[in-house]
Amino acid sequence: MQDVTYRRPATLQEAVQLLKDNGPTARVLAGGTDIIVMARERRRDTSMFVDIKAIPELTGIRFDASEGLTLGAATPLYQIYRNETIQRLYPCLVDSASLIGGTAVQGRASFGGNLCNAGPAADSIPSLIVLEGKARIVGPNGERTVAVEDFCTAPGRNVLEAGEILVSLSFPAPQPNSGARFLRFIPRNEMDIAVVNAATSLRFEGNNVVAARIAIGAVAPRPLFVPAAGAALVGKPLTDESIAAAASASRDAATPIDDMRGSVRQRKHLSYVLTERTIRDAAHRARGEALEH
Amino acid sequence: MVATEPYKIVGTRPVRPDGVDKVTGRAAYGSDIKLPGMLYARVKRSPHAHAIIKKIDASKALALPGVKAVVTRADFREAGPGLIDIGEGPPVNLKFMLDNVCAGDKVVYKGHAVASVAATDLHTAEDALNLIEVEYEVLPPVMNVRDAMLESAPLIHGNELTGGLTAADMGKRPSNIANRVEFEMGDVDAGFAQSDIVIEREFETAMYHQGYIEPHNATALWNKDGDITIWTSTQGTFSVRTASAMILGVPVSSIKVVPMEIGGGFGGKIPVYLEPHAALLSKKLGGVPVKMWMTREEVLEATGPTSGTYSRVKIGAKNDGTLMAANVHLAFEAGGFPGSPVGAGAMCALGPYSIPNAFVEGFDVVVNRPKVAAYRGPGAPASEYAVESVIDEIAERIGMDPMDMRLKNAAVEGTRRPDGATMGVIGNVQVMEAIKDSPHYKSELEGENRGRGVAMGFWFNAGMESAAYATVVSDGTVALVTGATDIGGTRASHAMQLAETLGIPYDDVKPHVVDTDSIGWTGVTGGSRTTFAGGWAVYEAAMDIRVQMEERAAKIWEVDRDQVHYDNGAVHGPDGKVFSFKELAAQLPHTGGTISGHADVNPTTVGAAFAGHICDVEVDPDTGKVTILRYTAVQDVGTAVHPSYVEGQIQGGASQGIGMALSEEYFYDENGVMRNSSFLDYRMPTTLDLPMIDTILVEVPNPGHPYGVRGVGEVPIIPPLAAVANAIYNATGVRVRKLPANPRNLLEEMLPPEA
Ligand SMILES: Cc1cc2nc3c(=O)[nH]c(=O)nc-3n(C[C@H](O)[C@H](O)[C@H](O)COP(=O)(O)OP(=O)(O)OC[C@H]3O[C@@H](n4cnc5c(N)ncnc54)[C@H](O)[C@@H]3O)c2cc1C
């Protein structure tokens, strides 16, 4: 661990200024469950922590039936999965929020941190992608909005420019007959980074799937939005064949590496398996049915 | 022996004496040490798996404010020849031991210590590590045992090792084979010729770490008068004293080793790593205490896991299930220096069985991985996994119940093992029968993708030296002093045996574990020996007290010595004269003084241990993930002195064995860099990955111990590997011959071959 300065600005402008003035070794601190570990292990050269949790826009949950859901980027996970509106309307966010870390980590960790950390295996990002999440960014040059699927650029890298802060994540209000699901595969039952993860959102009109978004993680340099997988489902009823086609599209899109967490073959195979499983579960949710597991 | 059932205390489940301190956080571990003026030190380690050290320059580190001293190999005296027996495992060559503590000309694994640096605080010491400049000439690493045995393999120790592939080859040419063991019995070829079925298979197991929660630590003070004190977390203070004295070149009497509480060891906390560095830094600084401890990464990369192994097992049997012959070939990774547990693995391989014709050979092979240390039943989990897998396959092929086949061939009292030892009174058959009678084995396993497996395990257990010193306090309690560092509840098991022998309440015994200057030589807490041998010392110390109390009572009563006898917590004389233990204790100070009993023992009548496990699994056919549904561990425990702790040992051993079977492994890249040196990626099972491990205690007392004690700690780690693998086969039809059977490996076996 190096010597670091800790600052806790009360406004967004102050935070942006601190980041601008102190250069790349000034680090945004949300829950700190990634950045403190990295600083301690000297994987990130760090001179200052800019704690964003005292900035009003950065925490909190707002829902409006027409505007949809807005999450302050630093809102801790436990507030997300305990929120009744989210439980009812965005259970896929609960899937992600409730399996990142354990109770202690969930008291601190945020979706914003998970997204900005830009890990290929991050467990919130596939859910944020399939729910059409939009990232609101504020920086020295003003404000902009980026779709979550375009946010990460490479392992540990994202679109944020020097001094920019992710302020919030917003999601459209869910449509009738829609459902979404996130799953990950880990070798143990806890304490593992996803070998592969996946999320699917579906919307039905009558028997037909009219919209489908599928994203997979840990199989490419960044979490992967797979439009081809969704396209395989759209415009027809959900069948074993269409599910297999979508799952195959995921498998084909995956370009994983071989490492201590999984092999190429295993990860491609799991892309198929988890895509299939998330589609089936998302369909159950769209129909208002309870999941088996 | 003297003690007879029914026991009053042995077999009960009292609270452990060290319990309150441990649950309140008051127990003092190595990292709690804080001494006036203390400095903190870190070890500089090799980033390469195999390299020649060209130059070390510490000048920049020494120039950093706060840095006080650097130690390199130049500060160690050069080691002469010599072998050191530090406890569990083969004796080690002094030069290799020194080379492991601080690299000489070469680094032989990633993480190998090359220097150490002391500073005013830990962070400064850490900063200084990057300022110690080491120039390397990088060599190609040899990462696994089969590659290392090839004639073309790079030689890790040049011309120093000359082991061969056959007895005739030994000593002929330089190789990475450090040693070869061979046991033979009967006529193996004839045995195979008489067999109706012969199966030969190859197996691999990964390198596994013990995974104790507490990292290695040591604090040392080299006083100006030459006296050295070492505070450390160790399984054996006397081993640390011997090893440190030999490495530092000082008389053993100049070192005092103070045992701190120990947060797990499982064999891995026997060697020294940090102690000599801390001592030399302290000496350089003119007698300032220096404290060191490792990170988890250092523990995994640079302490002593157990060998990765390759084995080839061929077994022949008659159609009626009679085992006729076995040929067992074992090759074990020793790590960077010789000394794998292949000898013990070879001795145990066929342990549960009586096989008339057997040939067992084992190879100790150096590779560019950390030097292995003892790990719970060293060598046996791998060798018995291979044998138990082949036995299971034979049972299936001839259509026999796997337990019936094992019973038919079970080793019994008098059975001779291929290594020449003959079984004493053992509970092997009783364990096998208890499995067959268990509710688990009798239950039906229903459902898709589910399967059941069984496997046996054998471990010979150890004796070795122990000492006890027990003082009768005037209030009628007894202060018990031993040198056995308490890992698994031995303060309790010793106090219970003392209380039983004296016939006094357990709570009246106050056990203490003391430093090397304060008690007789005591071997490591390892080899499942401490309740056995330490218990024996305690028993003799108690008998010593009894005799002296009889003498004292005779003196007080003015009667003949032989009219007095000790029984059931009281001294009885003629005419109904009686002193309770407490009454006589109160009289001692004014009737001649305090009484202490002591004993130094070295018992050899060790009782071997047998275990059999039953495992039910479910395998997800889409992902290869194995869930253990139900697990029962049956074991002959001799006498369960404290049944809860015996059960705990069994559950802990089974959990570690399941980790070996399913999830743990050292994962190296092609450069010899460990890629999973954290508890995130070195996957030990968590509580969520294991069911309740049910235990069935079979008690066949060891006639070679006053209370029938057999070691119980090691054997439960042995059966899980094959029990799990056999269950996976039963569930999926896939014979797992490479462990761990993690989802990655199992899926590979289950998916169709790749185009
Ligand atoms: C024990 C443990 C278990 C874990 N388990 C999981 C798991 O199961 N799945 C998983 O995906 N992750 C896991 N993680 C990783 C981590 O908890 C998550 O990635 C978490 O969501 C990070 O959020 P945070 O708020 O703590 O981020 P921080 O550590 O505060 O920040 C992460 C990075 O993002 C930057 N950052 C944060 N917020 C912003 C912002 N608003 N604007 C700009 N930059 C920002 C920081 O500077 C830093 O670089 C685990 C971590 C631990 C310690």
Short mmCIF file of C-alpha atoms and ligand atoms in Angstrom, two decimals, chain A residues 27-35 37 52 58 73 99-101 105 108-110 112-114 116-117 121-123 160 164-166 184 192, ligand 1:
data_model
loop_
_atom_site.label_atom_id
_atom_site.label_comp_id
_atom_site.label_asym_id
_atom_site.label_seq_id
_atom_site.Cartn_x
_atom_site.Cartn_y
_atom_site.Cartn_z
CA ARG A 27 -8.94 7.45 -8.18
CA VAL A 28 -12.68 7.57 -7.77
CA LEU A 29 -13.70 5.62 -4.70
CA ALA A 30 -17.22 4.23 -4.70
CA GLY A 31 -17.53 1.10 -2.54
CA GLY A 32 -13.80 0.53 -2.82
CA THR A 33 -14.19 -3.23 -3.09
CA ASP A 34 -12.14 -3.28 -6.29
CA ILE A 35 -9.96 -0.21 -6.03
CA VAL A 37 -7.76 -4.23 -3.16
CA ILE A 52 -18.02 10.03 -4.31
CA LEU A 58 -24.34 9.49 -6.93
CA ALA A 73 -23.78 4.98 -9.69
CA LEU A 99 -24.58 -12.54 -5.99
CA ILE A 100 -21.72 -10.08 -6.21
CA GLY A 101 -19.59 -10.78 -3.14
CA VAL A 105 -19.10 -6.59 0.11
CA ARG A 108 -20.31 -1.23 -0.08
CA ALA A 109 -20.00 -2.38 -3.68
CA SER A 110 -21.89 -0.57 -6.43
CA GLY A 112 -21.12 1.92 -11.01
CA GLY A 113 -17.91 0.48 -9.60
CA ASN A 114 -18.56 -2.87 -11.22
CA CYS A 116 -16.18 1.30 -14.34
CA ASN A 117 -13.84 -1.45 -13.22
CA ALA A 121 -16.33 -11.18 -15.95
CA ALA A 122 -18.16 -8.43 -14.03
CA ASP A 123 -21.46 -9.80 -12.80
CA LEU A 160 -14.33 7.62 -19.33
CA GLU A 164 -15.03 12.06 -15.94
CA ILE A 165 -17.36 10.45 -13.45
CA LEU A 166 -20.18 8.01 -14.03
CA ARG A 184 -23.22 -17.14 -13.89
CA ASP A 192 -15.32 -17.34 -7.46
C1 LIG C 1 -14.70 -10.43 -1.57
C2 LIG C 1 -15.08 -9.85 -2.90
C3 LIG C 1 -15.99 -10.52 -3.68
C4 LIG C 1 -16.38 -10.02 -4.91
N1 LIG C 1 -17.27 -10.72 -5.66
C5 LIG C 1 -17.62 -10.25 -6.88
C6 LIG C 1 -18.56 -10.97 -7.69
O1 LIG C 1 -19.07 -12.01 -7.27
N2 LIG C 1 -18.85 -10.47 -8.91
C7 LIG C 1 -18.30 -9.31 -9.39
O2 LIG C 1 -18.61 -8.91 -10.50
N3 LIG C 1 -17.43 -8.61 -8.63
C8 LIG C 1 -17.07 -9.04 -7.41
N4 LIG C 1 -16.17 -8.34 -6.65
C9 LIG C 1 -15.59 -7.11 -7.20
C10 LIG C 1 -16.30 -5.81 -6.74
O3 LIG C 1 -16.93 -5.99 -5.50
C11 LIG C 1 -17.34 -5.33 -7.73
O4 LIG C 1 -16.76 -5.12 -8.99
C12 LIG C 1 -18.04 -4.07 -7.25
O5 LIG C 1 -19.23 -3.90 -7.94
C13 LIG C 1 -17.19 -2.83 -7.39
O6 LIG C 1 -17.92 -1.73 -6.91
P1 LIG C 1 -17.28 -0.65 -5.91
O7 LIG C 1 -18.33 0.36 -5.67
O8 LIG C 1 -16.73 -1.29 -4.71
O9 LIG C 1 -16.11 -0.09 -6.85
P2 LIG C 1 -14.76 0.65 -6.47
O10 LIG C 1 -13.76 -0.31 -5.99
O11 LIG C 1 -15.03 1.82 -5.60
O12 LIG C 1 -14.35 1.16 -7.89
C14 LIG C 1 -14.02 0.30 -8.95
C15 LIG C 1 -13.35 1.08 -10.07
O13 LIG C 1 -14.27 1.94 -10.71
C16 LIG C 1 -13.94 3.30 -10.53
N5 LIG C 1 -15.21 3.97 -10.22
C17 LIG C 1 -16.11 3.57 -9.30
N6 LIG C 1 -17.21 4.31 -9.36
C18 LIG C 1 -17.00 5.23 -10.33
C19 LIG C 1 -17.77 6.28 -10.87
N7 LIG C 1 -19.01 6.53 -10.41
N8 LIG C 1 -17.26 7.03 -11.85
C20 LIG C 1 -16.01 6.77 -12.33
N9 LIG C 1 -15.23 5.76 -11.87
C21 LIG C 1 -15.72 5.02 -10.88
C22 LIG C 1 -12.92 3.31 -9.42
O14 LIG C 1 -12.03 4.38 -9.53
C23 LIG C 1 -12.25 2.00 -9.62
O15 LIG C 1 -11.31 2.09 -10.65
C24 LIG C 1 -15.80 -8.81 -5.39
C25 LIG C 1 -14.89 -8.13 -4.61
C26 LIG C 1 -14.53 -8.62 -3.37
C27 LIG C 1 -13.55 -7.88 -2.53
#
